[in-house]
Structures are given as structure tokens and as C-alpha cells.
Amino acid sequence: MHAFYGNAAELLWRAHKEAQWASSQLSEHQAVLALPYPPSTALLQQLHSAAITAEHNISQLQLDIKTALRRRVDASDLQQRLSVLQAELRSSSTVPDLMRERGRLYALARAHFPELLRASPGSAWSGNADVNSKCQVWASDVGIDNGVASSAASQRGLLADGRKLSHFTSYTSVPSSGSKRVYRAVDADGHEWAIKEFDARHESHRRQLFRQVGLLDTLRHPQLAAVHAVFEDSRICGGGEAVFLQVPWYSGGDLAGWLGTKQPADRALADCVQIIRDVMLALQHLHAGGHVHCDIKPGKHSTSNVFLTRAGRAVLGDFDGVRQMDASLSMSTVTAATLHYLALEVKSGAVVQFTPACDMYSAGVMAAEVFGSVLLNDNQARERDVLLSGLQQEVPAWRLSATNALALPLLSKGAPTEPQRQCVVCAEVKPLSEGVLCAVAVEDEQHFNCDDCLAGWVCALASEEQGQKSQLMRQGGLVHCMGRGCGSGAFDAHTIAMHITPEAHALYQLAKEQVARSDESRRLQAEHNAVIAAMRQEFMTTLAANEAEQAARQGELHVVDTILTLHCPTCNAAFLDFTGCFALTCGTCGGAFCGWCLMPCGNNAHPHVRVCPSKVDGGTSDYHHTFDAFKQVQNVRRSRLLWVYLLGVGSAELRRAIERRLQPHLRDLGM
């Protein structure tokens, strides 16, 4: 009886989940089924190769033209060939066909072969290197290789599976540069976020998103915009799938707004210096990591990518154009940047690569706009002019680097170092970015938990001793501040993922999954108790019925509850799940017992299971066997107990009535 109701409840729950999934995917499946012909990988590979070849030829001609102009050589023939190639590309159907076929194949793969899009470390296929490699090669050949970025986002706790736009109470469109839409969203807790939409079918959008996620994950800094989450959903405007990048909404607005509302005469020198210093800190960190931003702009002549916190600190964002220092200069990058802020050597075509010096020139133009006509004394004016002239030198090699700019008197005087805090555990003084502050109401009373101690704390909480549940499981997977007597709330999962080691995060994730399974077991237990309670109620309501029928119903209830249902031998709680290991632990009392003979074994059942006389041959180890073996040995035990019980029934008629009522339950158990 227990197995019948337990399995039925689980099947019903699974069916409900499958129905939800099927409903959400129905339109996508119908679109795939309605295709006039199935998507062809061979055709897409051919189109993808043709598009890459055309792009390479055009880029090479553009580079040759720049070289010819720099050498003062006639480039008219090259320019004519470039015009012909561009006209052929515009008139041909290669690009539209490529986008259409890629969208069709992506929809088919996502609906029916998701493993092709998930082939990356940490995925379900990571155990099979050959399959994993082939999936990655296939995705790369057709231009939809997104496994690496998804893996990086997942490993750092950024990939928010299950999150949808409906989780936000509101979202409104805001002006943005480029072709990506940006929304200002508010979640259920009242927190504001910026949500940037990337078309999952558009190759450039997808690659820009993955570049930003990987870059911001590896180059975290207080002056670089932080990624909070990445999730998938339908596009807000138009059809198709989109991937959304969730970052904080900076309440101070952007630098364009600040320049518009703060007239030069109203700007405090300290505020201007702080903004430029923050941008220099961001560029210093970005350049040290081997990257160039390529599009520094405050927004006076375009959309801004410099944002301000509530306290007026500048944060650099919009990393669509970020490139490696040794990356070739592409026309797409140049046209995406704002001409007013481009370095002179980029405008003239004198360079073939973006360099940190290009960023510094753009930052110099921005600094000139920020300082504007701010009232300064003679000394301050000289220091400002030294900074601006050093940043806007015509010769890139003479231009100031971010580190050199930060060392100038204007930016170095009174410059605060990164806030330092003392760890509440190890008492080591560390930068604020290398730890977590608890969320107590009074800011001055916040405890600082450094990354090393937090990782050690999570590992300690997740460890199991002598087969007992870990403390992290007993706490429901919650990790709190380590300050003595601290009553602050638990840290959120994203914060923990950002501040602990991959090894500690793996233990943390395992404990969270165990908590989820435990919750599910309790739910099934509650459903089972409800079924038994309903049977008892039914018995009580029919108490005045035929005496023989009442006795048979009572006998059925006794057999189902005490013989057919498996119970913990210590606390008598019913247990409903079996995972393959016969060393069982009760989810209610924590007591250990044998899955063969159900004998109580204290805190550890493994020694007894190894030598249990009820064990059947076979199995994958001394402790593991199949569910069929478990079912077989328990059915033998049930049959023996049922036979003894029926022998004790005095009336043959009553015994036959009980047997008739038990037939459905016995069939469900395979008896």
C-alpha cells in the first residue's frame, strides 16, 4: 500500500512537472515540426564557412588599404575590390540564409538534443571526453558554441537555471547603445537591476555576452560592473529565445546624467577627481589583465558606459567591445566606438591593434569634459593640465598609462586605498573585496568574513562525521556569518559562490542538493500520512456498517500499515525511497538500519550489511544491489508476516474477505 501511494504520488508529481515543461516548449517544438525541411548541419557548416571566408577577405582588404594609405601608395584598386566584395555580400543570400539555418538548427538542438549545447566541463557529458569533444567540435563548426561560457557562469554561481523575466515585478526599457535592449527591472524584494538582452540566435550577440561573462568573472574589481546572474527566456520584444545578463542598477545614474545636471561651476573638484580616479583604477585593472575597453565615453556625445553609485563612485560598464591587447583592430569595433572619443591613431588608421594607449586617450577626452570649466586655483589648474595633456599626447608611446596617471599629484593627493577590514575569525586585515560583510542593520557593526575563512567554514559545515548529517544539511543549506552571537541573515548563494574556492563550492552544492532531496522525502512522508489518515477516517465513518465488512476493512488497514509499509525499526516512521545502498539512514530519527533484514544498527549499518544473512548474491559492492533485489527480499518478508497474520484470523470467511481487499495492494507490490 505504501509503495502504491508513494509511487503514485511521485509519478503524479513527475507528470505535473513534465506537463509544465511540455507546455512551455510546445511552441518551440511546433515551430521545429512545421519546418518545410529538416535543418541540415552540412548546409549550415557550408554557410558558416562561406561567411567566415567573406569576413576574412573583407578584413584583409581593409587592412591592406590602411597599410597602403600609411605608405602613401595608391589604394584605388584595393578600394574597388573591397566595394565589389561588400556589394556581393549584400546582394547574396549567404548571411540571411546563415542566420535562418542557424536559428532553425539551434531550435532543434535546444528542443531535442540539448547535450550538444551543454558539452563543457561540469556538464552531464563531462565524464565522456570523446562525446564531449565531438559535441564541442560540432557546435563550433556551426557557430553556436556556447558551452564554455555556460560552464564558467555555472561554476561561479552566475547561471540562474529556472529564472525568468516573470520573477521581476516590473521592467521598463531604457536608452542604450548598440543593438542590445536594456531594461530597468525590479525584483520581488524591491531591488533594482539592469537587464541586458542578447538574441540567442545572433552570433555576435551571443559571443559578446560570453565575452562579458568570462571577462567580468575573472577581472572582478570595485570599479568594474559586476555580473549578478545569466538566464534564458523568450525575447521581450519579438519572437525567439534570448539570454539575459543581470547586473546592478547603479542608483547614481550614469556620467552623462551627471554632466547634464552638474554645470561646471557647480562641480566640486573633489567629485571630478574621484570620478576620474575611479575610471583610472578600472582601466589599470583591465589593462593589467591583458584587455582593452575600446569604447570609453562619458555620454556627452553618446550613450554613457560610466555609471555612478549612490556615493558618487564611478563604475565602468558596457564591455561589448572589450578585446585582448593583441587582438587585431576590426572595423566592427571601430564603428561601434564613439568617434569623438577615439584615439587619433585609430581615426587615422595608423594602427592595426587597439592598445591601452587608445583607452587612455579616450579617458583623456572624457576627463576634459568632466573637469570642464571647474573653478580652480593656479596650482590646481596646472595639475589638471598636466593630466589632460599627458592623456591626450598625439604619440601613443608618450601617453600616460593608468598607473602613471594615478601617480600624478591631482589624482594621488588624498587618494583612499581600497577599504581594509579585519576578519572576524583570523583577525587578518584584508581588502574589502577579499571577503564578505554580514547584513546586520548597523553598518559599523558588520562582521567581515574573509574569503579563506569563509571557504574553510563552508567545508567544515558540509563535512559528515560517522555517517551523520552534516551541519549544513541540518541548517537547511544556509551559511551564516561567523561572528560570535551575530543574528544577521544567511548569505545568499551567489555571494557564497563568488567568495569560496571551487572545492568548497562543490561541497556546498552537494549539501544543497541533499537538503532538496530531504525536503522531497518529507513531502512524500506527509502525503503517505495523509493517505493513512484518510483510510482511518473512512473506517470510522463506516463503523456502523456490516460487522463483517468492518472487520475486513480493519484487517486490511492493519496489513497495509504494519506489514506492507516499510518502517524504520527505531522510530517506526515509514520510509519511501531506496537509492541502491542497503546501509539505510532514517530521515526522521537519523538511526541506521539494514535494508535486507531491517535490523537497527545504531549510527552505522555498513558493518552489518556486509555480513547480513538475508543478503542475496550479486550486487555492485558489499553494500549496493538493485532495486529488484530490494523489492524481492522485502516481498518475501511481507509474505511471511502476512501468512502469520492470516493464520491468526479466527474466521475463514473474515480471512477470505481480508484477502479480497488486499489483492489490489499485493498486485501493486508484485506479490
XYZ file of C-alpha atoms in Angstrom:
671
model
C 0.000 0.000 0.000
C 2.782 2.362 0.954
C 4.622 1.737 -2.290
C 1.412 2.148 -4.292
C 0.541 5.531 -2.853
C 4.147 6.666 -2.634
C 4.909 5.705 -6.250
C 1.599 7.123 -7.446
C 2.286 10.445 -5.747
C 5.771 10.611 -7.183
C 4.531 9.691 -10.669
C 1.794 12.308 -10.419
C 4.306 14.938 -9.353
C 6.694 13.986 -12.169
C 3.813 14.014 -14.662
C 2.866 17.502 -13.497
C 6.439 18.729 -13.991
C 6.658 17.078 -17.410
C 3.349 18.711 -18.394
C 4.668 22.111 -17.370
C 7.841 21.554 -19.388
C 5.901 20.291 -22.397
C 3.588 23.307 -22.277
C 6.495 25.768 -22.101
C 8.273 24.060 -25.021
C 5.189 23.421 -27.177
C 5.543 26.446 -29.417
C 9.220 25.704 -29.997
C 8.509 22.043 -30.853
C 5.655 23.036 -33.169
C 7.933 25.512 -34.943
C 10.526 22.791 -35.479
C 7.956 20.249 -36.667
C 6.446 22.796 -39.049
C 9.729 23.296 -40.912
C 9.371 22.522 -44.639
C 12.595 20.501 -44.454
C 14.769 19.436 -41.517
C 17.720 21.702 -40.560
C 20.946 20.471 -42.127
C 24.241 20.566 -40.262
C 26.114 20.171 -43.555
C 24.308 23.165 -45.092
C 24.935 25.284 -42.006
C 28.627 24.332 -41.968
C 28.864 25.361 -45.616
C 27.145 28.723 -44.993
C 29.176 29.312 -41.825
C 32.421 28.655 -43.675
C 31.384 30.946 -46.545
C 30.501 33.780 -44.139
C 33.818 33.434 -42.299
C 35.728 33.437 -45.594
C 33.916 36.567 -46.791
C 34.521 38.339 -43.497
C 38.206 37.365 -43.587
C 38.619 38.625 -47.173
C 36.962 41.948 -46.373
C 39.017 42.404 -43.185
C 42.232 41.625 -45.089
C 41.389 44.163 -47.803
C 40.604 46.809 -45.179
C 43.945 46.133 -43.529
C 45.748 46.311 -46.913
C 44.059 49.639 -47.663
C 45.183 51.090 -44.320
C 48.720 49.891 -44.945
C 48.741 51.392 -48.442
C 47.448 54.748 -47.213
C 50.010 54.822 -44.440
C 52.756 54.184 -47.005
C 51.242 56.786 -49.364
C 50.624 54.152 -52.052
C 47.678 54.265 -54.449
C 44.913 52.130 -52.928
C 42.172 52.721 -55.512
C 42.399 49.169 -56.881
C 42.110 47.724 -53.369
C 39.171 50.007 -52.572
C 37.422 48.931 -55.779
C 37.905 45.249 -54.908
C 36.580 45.945 -51.400
C 33.489 47.668 -52.816
C 32.847 44.701 -55.128
C 33.181 42.191 -52.278
C 30.884 44.207 -49.998
C 28.306 44.598 -52.779
C 28.408 40.851 -53.497
C 27.928 40.068 -49.822
C 24.974 42.463 -49.572
C 23.315 41.084 -52.689
C 23.915 37.422 -51.847
C 21.735 35.395 -49.527
C 24.658 33.949 -47.552
C 24.160 35.967 -44.367
C 20.307 35.744 -44.235
C 20.484 32.037 -45.053
C 23.125 31.543 -42.373
C 21.031 33.303 -39.709
C 17.871 31.416 -40.727
C 19.531 27.983 -40.788
C 21.415 28.635 -37.556
C 18.166 29.660 -35.845
C 16.414 26.534 -37.141
C 19.216 24.196 -36.082
C 19.600 25.917 -32.718
C 15.859 25.479 -32.047
C 16.031 21.802 -32.990
C 19.137 21.149 -30.869
C 17.734 23.010 -27.877
C 14.428 21.139 -28.060
C 15.655 17.609 -28.764
C 19.442 17.407 -28.358
C 20.367 19.814 -25.505
C 23.545 17.835 -24.795
C 25.024 19.338 -27.983
C 24.708 22.797 -26.422
C 25.917 21.758 -22.975
C 29.179 19.979 -23.863
C 31.505 21.623 -21.346
C 33.328 20.850 -18.085
C 30.784 20.189 -15.398
C 28.052 19.108 -17.819
C 26.369 15.717 -17.910
C 28.725 14.735 -20.736
C 31.965 15.701 -18.994
C 32.580 12.077 -17.990
C 32.898 11.042 -21.651
C 35.793 13.008 -23.158
C 35.163 11.672 -26.662
C 31.471 12.635 -26.731
C 32.250 15.973 -25.102
C 34.932 16.780 -27.687
C 32.715 15.832 -30.620
C 29.845 17.981 -29.305
C 32.168 20.968 -28.914
C 33.550 20.500 -32.447
C 30.006 20.276 -33.867
C 28.888 23.439 -32.031
C 31.983 25.326 -33.177
C 31.539 24.217 -36.810
C 28.007 25.628 -36.975
C 28.759 28.719 -34.902
C 26.667 28.043 -31.786
C 29.450 27.062 -29.386
C 28.345 28.438 -26.001
C 29.342 25.617 -23.662
C 32.489 27.247 -22.231
C 30.715 30.415 -21.150
C 27.776 28.498 -19.696
C 30.217 26.362 -17.727
C 32.103 29.413 -16.415
C 28.846 31.063 -15.377
C 27.655 27.863 -13.679
C 30.910 27.273 -11.798
C 30.812 30.767 -10.298
C 27.130 30.580 -9.397
C 26.083 33.001 -12.167
C 23.933 30.683 -14.286
C 20.455 31.065 -12.767
C 18.595 27.987 -14.044
C 14.849 28.490 -13.827
C 14.984 32.285 -13.521
C 12.583 34.062 -15.860
C 11.566 37.625 -16.561
C 8.342 36.885 -14.683
C 10.416 36.783 -11.468
C 10.694 40.570 -11.728
C 7.693 42.648 -10.702
C 8.345 45.227 -13.430
C 10.810 46.127 -16.154
C 10.970 49.166 -18.432
C 13.149 49.848 -21.462
C 15.964 52.395 -21.085
C 18.136 54.047 -23.783
C 21.206 52.012 -24.712
C 23.979 51.987 -27.264
C 24.281 49.249 -29.868
C 21.636 46.733 -30.895
C 21.018 45.168 -27.483
C 18.000 46.226 -25.453
C 18.480 47.185 -21.814
C 15.728 47.155 -19.183
C 15.440 48.570 -15.689
C 13.897 45.781 -13.626
C 12.648 45.491 -10.051
C 12.562 42.122 -8.260
C 10.150 40.920 -5.558
C 12.420 42.292 -2.817
C 12.388 45.776 -4.310
C 15.978 45.616 -5.616
C 16.673 47.306 -8.940
C 18.642 45.628 -11.720
C 19.786 46.350 -15.248
C 18.791 43.504 -17.601
C 20.578 43.367 -20.960
C 19.034 41.223 -23.698
C 21.166 39.181 -26.107
C 19.499 37.398 -29.030
C 20.478 33.736 -28.581
C 20.254 33.179 -32.341
C 22.559 36.089 -33.203
C 26.215 35.038 -33.265
C 27.687 38.463 -32.407
C 25.224 38.960 -29.535
C 25.979 35.544 -28.092
C 29.748 35.973 -28.321
C 29.587 39.423 -26.737
C 27.611 38.033 -23.826
C 30.032 35.169 -23.270
C 32.988 37.533 -23.505
C 31.452 39.823 -20.881
C 30.608 36.976 -18.502
C 34.085 35.468 -18.749
C 35.807 38.852 -18.508
C 33.868 40.173 -15.521
C 34.171 36.860 -13.711
C 37.967 36.832 -13.983
C 38.556 40.601 -13.636
C 36.356 41.447 -10.658
C 37.066 44.920 -9.280
C 35.067 47.538 -7.332
C 35.233 49.890 -10.337
C 34.016 47.305 -12.898
C 30.320 46.483 -13.243
C 29.542 43.154 -11.550
C 27.549 40.312 -13.148
C 24.830 39.024 -10.826
C 23.249 36.318 -12.999
C 22.756 34.951 -16.513
C 19.444 33.344 -17.514
C 17.410 32.328 -20.566
C 13.888 33.325 -21.534
C 11.835 34.408 -24.525
C 12.715 37.780 -26.017
C 10.738 40.684 -24.557
C 10.067 42.187 -27.979
C 9.795 39.828 -30.935
C 9.991 36.062 -31.070
C 12.774 33.619 -30.343
C 15.000 32.856 -27.395
C 17.242 35.340 -25.627
C 19.929 35.214 -22.964
C 19.773 37.950 -20.331
C 22.652 39.488 -18.394
C 21.627 40.765 -14.948
C 23.821 43.455 -13.387
C 23.172 46.001 -10.610
C 21.261 49.162 -11.413
C 23.523 51.950 -10.196
C 21.334 54.437 -8.362
C 23.613 57.405 -9.063
C 22.757 57.187 -12.763
C 25.387 57.470 -15.476
C 28.060 60.050 -16.139
C 26.019 61.565 -18.960
C 23.290 62.442 -16.470
C 25.843 63.812 -14.036
C 27.391 66.038 -16.715
C 23.930 67.232 -17.725
C 22.790 68.181 -14.228
C 26.115 69.424 -12.836
C 27.168 72.589 -14.588
C 30.961 73.183 -14.493
C 30.579 75.999 -11.990
C 28.622 73.666 -9.672
C 31.045 70.742 -9.821
C 33.292 70.193 -6.841
C 36.897 69.446 -7.728
C 36.914 66.521 -5.295
C 33.954 64.911 -7.116
C 35.614 65.321 -10.517
C 38.894 63.885 -9.231
C 37.090 60.932 -7.626
C 35.301 60.056 -10.885
C 38.470 60.214 -12.996
C 40.434 58.314 -10.341
C 37.825 55.521 -10.323
C 37.920 55.245 -14.116
C 41.717 55.095 -13.997
C 41.542 52.334 -11.362
C 39.168 50.384 -13.601
C 41.441 50.798 -16.638
C 44.514 49.934 -14.589
C 42.898 46.645 -13.553
C 41.552 45.951 -17.063
C 44.908 46.619 -18.748
C 46.782 44.568 -16.146
C 44.559 41.637 -17.113
C 45.594 41.953 -20.769
C 42.417 43.647 -22.059
C 41.476 46.989 -23.622
C 37.991 48.504 -23.317
C 37.961 50.172 -26.773
C 34.969 52.441 -26.034
C 35.499 54.773 -23.053
C 32.885 57.542 -23.143
C 31.004 59.616 -20.555
C 27.921 60.060 -22.717
C 28.016 63.747 -23.613
C 28.177 62.801 -27.292
C 26.676 59.299 -26.937
C 25.224 56.792 -24.508
C 27.388 56.582 -21.390
C 29.166 53.462 -20.183
C 30.398 55.045 -16.946
C 27.929 54.650 -14.070
C 27.779 56.202 -10.612
C 26.925 54.623 -7.285
C 24.799 56.347 -4.668
C 28.003 57.675 -3.075
C 29.224 59.074 -6.409
C 31.851 56.398 -7.123
C 32.359 55.654 -10.823
C 31.918 52.138 -12.238
C 32.946 51.191 -15.767
C 30.478 49.028 -17.700
C 29.370 48.056 -21.229
C 32.027 45.506 -22.223
C 30.648 44.665 -25.673
C 33.781 45.986 -27.370
C 36.439 44.656 -24.962
C 39.337 42.961 -26.745
C 42.578 41.242 -25.868
C 45.575 43.556 -26.201
C 46.967 41.549 -29.111
C 43.644 41.347 -30.975
C 43.503 42.806 -34.465
C 41.647 46.071 -34.991
C 38.341 45.265 -36.695
C 36.034 47.693 -38.426
C 33.120 46.482 -36.277
C 34.996 47.572 -33.169
C 35.878 50.962 -34.670
C 32.349 51.700 -35.877
C 30.882 50.586 -32.537
C 33.071 53.062 -30.658
C 32.131 56.737 -30.467
C 34.148 58.769 -32.956
C 34.514 61.787 -30.678
C 36.452 59.734 -28.109
C 38.540 57.595 -30.484
C 42.317 57.887 -30.241
C 43.985 59.812 -33.050
C 45.915 56.789 -34.294
C 42.687 54.785 -34.600
C 40.911 57.542 -36.524
C 43.810 57.877 -38.962
C 44.214 54.119 -39.432
C 47.841 54.267 -38.295
C 47.482 51.212 -36.031
C 46.179 47.689 -36.575
C 45.522 46.905 -32.908
C 43.773 48.578 -30.013
C 46.239 49.250 -27.197
C 45.928 50.563 -23.640
C 47.131 53.902 -25.028
C 43.927 54.085 -27.112
C 41.841 53.731 -23.952
C 43.951 56.381 -22.214
C 43.324 58.910 -24.998
C 39.562 58.308 -24.740
C 39.811 58.681 -20.970
C 41.649 61.970 -21.501
C 38.826 63.350 -23.662
C 36.366 62.210 -21.000
C 38.447 63.831 -18.230
C 38.464 67.135 -20.131
C 34.649 67.053 -20.228
C 34.391 66.162 -16.540
C 36.706 68.957 -15.395
C 35.217 71.349 -17.956
C 35.338 74.911 -16.617
C 35.545 73.933 -12.964
C 36.881 76.850 -10.933
C 40.476 76.072 -9.946
C 43.373 77.955 -8.450
C 46.605 78.254 -10.410
C 48.212 75.164 -8.854
C 45.130 73.012 -9.393
C 44.841 74.226 -12.990
C 48.467 73.263 -13.675
C 47.917 69.790 -12.203
C 44.778 69.353 -14.327
C 46.589 70.458 -17.495
C 49.456 68.030 -16.787
C 46.939 65.180 -16.521
C 44.945 66.120 -19.630
C 47.959 66.765 -21.826
C 49.604 63.548 -20.673
C 46.496 61.530 -21.531
C 45.965 63.151 -24.952
C 49.502 63.066 -26.326
C 49.492 62.547 -30.098
C 52.244 59.910 -29.903
C 50.813 56.813 -28.157
C 54.176 55.892 -26.600
C 54.311 59.267 -24.835
C 50.811 58.937 -23.441
C 50.260 58.328 -19.725
C 49.310 54.829 -18.588
C 46.581 54.406 -15.981
C 49.207 53.652 -13.319
C 51.194 56.780 -14.221
C 48.046 58.910 -14.247
C 47.115 57.698 -10.753
C 50.572 58.753 -9.548
C 50.137 62.378 -10.679
C 49.553 64.950 -7.899
C 45.956 65.706 -8.951
C 44.818 62.070 -8.574
C 47.231 60.835 -5.902
C 46.676 63.517 -3.263
C 44.146 62.255 -0.738
C 43.504 59.111 -2.760
C 41.970 56.465 -0.492
C 43.321 52.972 -0.729
C 40.872 50.098 -1.037
C 38.899 49.786 2.231
C 40.522 47.316 4.616
C 38.661 45.211 7.153
C 39.721 42.804 9.884
C 38.407 39.259 9.584
C 36.194 38.254 12.497
C 37.792 34.783 12.517
C 41.511 35.033 11.730
C 41.948 38.761 12.622
C 43.906 39.225 9.370
C 43.491 42.657 7.775
C 42.464 42.245 4.139
C 40.875 44.337 1.349
C 37.105 44.516 1.479
C 36.867 42.766 -1.914
C 38.500 39.656 -0.426
C 35.679 38.864 1.953
C 32.013 39.286 2.831
C 30.258 41.633 5.247
C 27.267 40.315 7.159
C 23.928 42.080 6.808
C 23.338 43.472 10.307
C 21.261 46.642 10.398
C 24.001 48.885 11.835
C 26.765 49.309 9.246
C 29.552 49.868 11.800
C 28.708 46.548 13.480
C 29.030 44.435 10.344
C 31.373 41.454 10.653
C 33.949 40.858 7.929
C 34.383 37.215 6.854
C 37.480 36.838 4.674
C 37.380 34.502 1.661
C 39.813 31.955 3.161
C 37.880 31.635 6.414
C 34.518 31.538 4.615
C 35.716 28.693 2.365
C 37.032 26.786 5.401
C 33.760 27.409 7.256
C 31.684 26.059 4.347
C 33.896 22.950 4.113
C 33.543 22.363 7.872
C 29.760 22.778 7.748
C 29.471 20.418 4.768
C 31.624 17.617 6.229
C 29.968 14.468 7.562
C 31.219 12.509 10.575
C 30.379 8.871 11.317
C 27.565 8.778 8.806
C 25.682 11.668 10.456
C 24.082 14.523 8.516
C 26.378 17.482 8.004
C 25.665 20.625 9.961
C 24.993 22.405 6.669
C 22.212 19.931 5.897
C 20.735 20.343 9.392
C 20.725 24.111 8.790
C 18.790 23.701 5.562
C 21.817 24.587 3.416
C 22.141 28.069 4.956
C 25.523 29.661 5.747
C 25.545 32.466 8.322
C 28.129 34.977 9.491
C 30.871 33.539 11.732
C 30.751 36.480 14.166
C 30.015 35.370 17.707
C 26.351 35.957 18.533
C 25.687 37.558 15.143
C 21.989 37.483 14.318
C 22.218 38.549 10.673
C 20.554 36.583 7.915
C 22.258 33.876 5.888
C 24.481 34.779 2.956
C 22.827 34.293 -0.424
C 24.074 31.504 -2.705
C 25.572 33.899 -5.255
C 27.646 35.709 -2.604
C 28.973 32.398 -1.293
C 29.864 31.218 -4.818
C 31.780 34.439 -5.502
C 33.916 34.170 -2.364
C 34.823 30.499 -1.863
C 37.106 28.055 -3.659
C 35.757 25.659 -6.349
C 36.347 22.734 -3.936
C 34.302 24.390 -1.178
C 31.610 25.340 -3.691
C 31.298 21.707 -4.821
C 30.673 20.617 -1.200
C 28.216 23.480 -0.748
C 26.262 22.497 -3.879
C 26.177 18.834 -2.782
C 24.745 19.784 0.616
C 22.118 21.994 -1.049
C 21.064 19.088 -3.284
C 20.830 16.778 -0.264
C 18.625 19.302 1.505
C 16.344 19.408 -1.550
C 16.095 15.587 -1.559
C 15.358 15.560 2.180
C 12.584 18.107 1.679
C 11.124 15.918 -1.061
C 11.251 12.871 1.229
C 9.385 14.774 3.931
C 6.787 15.797 1.402
C 6.249 12.180 0.341
C 6.040 11.162 4.012
C 3.354 13.777 4.591
C 1.381 12.522 1.586
C 1.648 8.960 2.889
C 0.426 10.046 6.321
C -2.489 11.812 4.646
C -3.457 8.594 2.818
C -3.350 6.567 6.054
C -5.349 9.259 7.846
C -7.946 9.193 5.079
C -8.200 5.408 5.383
C -8.667 5.686 9.137
C -11.345 8.325 8.629
C -13.085 6.131 6.078
C -13.002 3.266 8.555
C -14.511 5.418 11.301
C -17.300 6.720 9.059
C -18.327 3.178 8.096
C -18.275 1.936 11.688
C -21.995 1.315 11.686
C -21.875 -0.788 8.503
C -21.897 -4.539 8.262
C -19.890 -6.048 11.084
C -18.010 -8.481 8.869
C -17.120 -5.733 6.365
C -15.847 -3.555 9.201
C -13.635 -6.356 10.449
C -12.279 -6.985 6.923
C -11.614 -3.245 6.450
C -9.828 -3.116 9.785
C -7.764 -6.165 8.852
C -6.834 -4.537 5.515
C -5.781 -1.335 7.289
C -3.679 -3.310 9.761
C -1.875 -5.242 6.998
C -1.212 -2.142 4.864
C 0.047 -0.035 7.751
C 2.119 -2.616 9.654
C 3.147 -5.302 7.121
C 3.152 -3.901 3.590
C 4.540 -0.479 4.537
C 8.246 -0.464 5.419
C 9.124 1.268 8.698
C 12.234 2.445 10.484
C 12.886 -0.178 13.202
C 13.885 2.592 15.653
C 11.158 5.261 15.410
C 8.605 3.353 13.283
C 8.490 6.134 10.644
C 7.659 4.917 7.157
C 10.461 5.208 4.615
C 9.689 5.616 0.948
C 12.886 5.784 -1.052
C 15.728 3.410 -1.878
C 18.876 4.634 -3.692
C 20.777 1.369 -4.123
C 22.725 1.261 -0.843
C 21.407 -1.211 1.763
C 23.010 0.741 4.639
C 19.957 2.915 5.246
C 19.555 6.005 7.427
C 16.172 7.146 8.696
C 15.285 10.643 7.534
C 13.288 11.236 10.720
C 15.405 9.990 13.624
C 18.757 9.541 11.875
C 19.053 5.940 13.029
C 20.869 3.451 10.818
C 19.377 0.070 9.825
C 19.874 -2.765 7.353
C 17.956 -2.699 4.076
C 17.972 -6.518 3.884
C 16.569 -7.519 7.269
C 15.543 -4.083 8.659
C 17.581 -4.669 11.819
C 18.514 -1.448 13.739
C 22.285 -0.787 13.655
C 22.860 2.311 15.784
C 24.743 5.028 13.916
C 26.298 2.931 11.133
C 24.723 -0.017 9.281
C 27.627 -0.749 6.927
C 29.352 -3.457 9.088
C 26.101 -5.416 9.452
C 25.050 -5.036 5.788
C 28.349 -6.569 4.697
C 27.563 -9.864 6.508
C 23.745 -9.804 6.712
C 22.373 -13.372 6.364
C 19.381 -12.044 4.374
C 21.602 -10.652 1.611
C 21.168 -12.153 -1.876
C 24.024 -12.845 -4.258
C 25.182 -10.337 -6.839
C 25.309 -6.588 -6.443
C 27.922 -3.991 -7.366
C 29.566 -3.944 -3.916
C 29.177 -5.234 -0.365
C 26.545 -2.548 0.210
C 24.833 -1.945 -3.146
C 22.349 -4.021 -5.083
C 19.476 -3.461 -7.484
C 16.029 -2.219 -6.564
C 14.635 -5.530 -7.818
C 16.713 -7.366 -5.190
C 15.454 -4.984 -2.501
C 11.867 -5.493 -3.674
C 12.309 -9.277 -3.796
C 13.678 -9.678 -0.277
C 11.086 -7.311 1.188
C 8.238 -9.128 -0.582
C 9.473 -12.406 0.913
C 9.457 -10.781 4.336
C 5.965 -9.317 3.744
C 4.611 -12.684 2.586
C 5.937 -14.393 5.713
C 4.401 -11.796 8.055
C 1.115 -11.790 6.106
C 0.859 -15.587 6.297
C 1.393 -15.497 10.065
C -1.227 -12.757 10.449
C -3.858 -14.525 8.336
C -3.359 -17.768 10.297
C -4.339 -15.827 13.377
C -7.654 -14.686 11.916
C -10.235 -16.917 13.570
C -12.983 -16.880 10.915
C -12.331 -18.382 7.473
C -14.958 -16.032 5.985
C -13.244 -12.999 7.512
C -9.859 -14.256 6.287
C -11.200 -14.543 2.716
C -12.725 -11.041 2.951
C -9.395 -9.581 4.070
C -7.587 -11.409 1.284
C -10.024 -9.992 -1.300
C -9.460 -6.432 -0.063
C -5.694 -6.928 -0.096
C -5.498 -8.118 -3.719
C -5.005 -4.618 -5.306
C -2.280 -3.756 -2.796
C -0.480 -7.049 -3.375
C -0.620 -6.627 -7.152
C 0.942 -3.154 -6.849
C 3.825 -4.701 -4.910
C 4.255 -7.582 -7.353
C 3.144 -10.151 -4.762
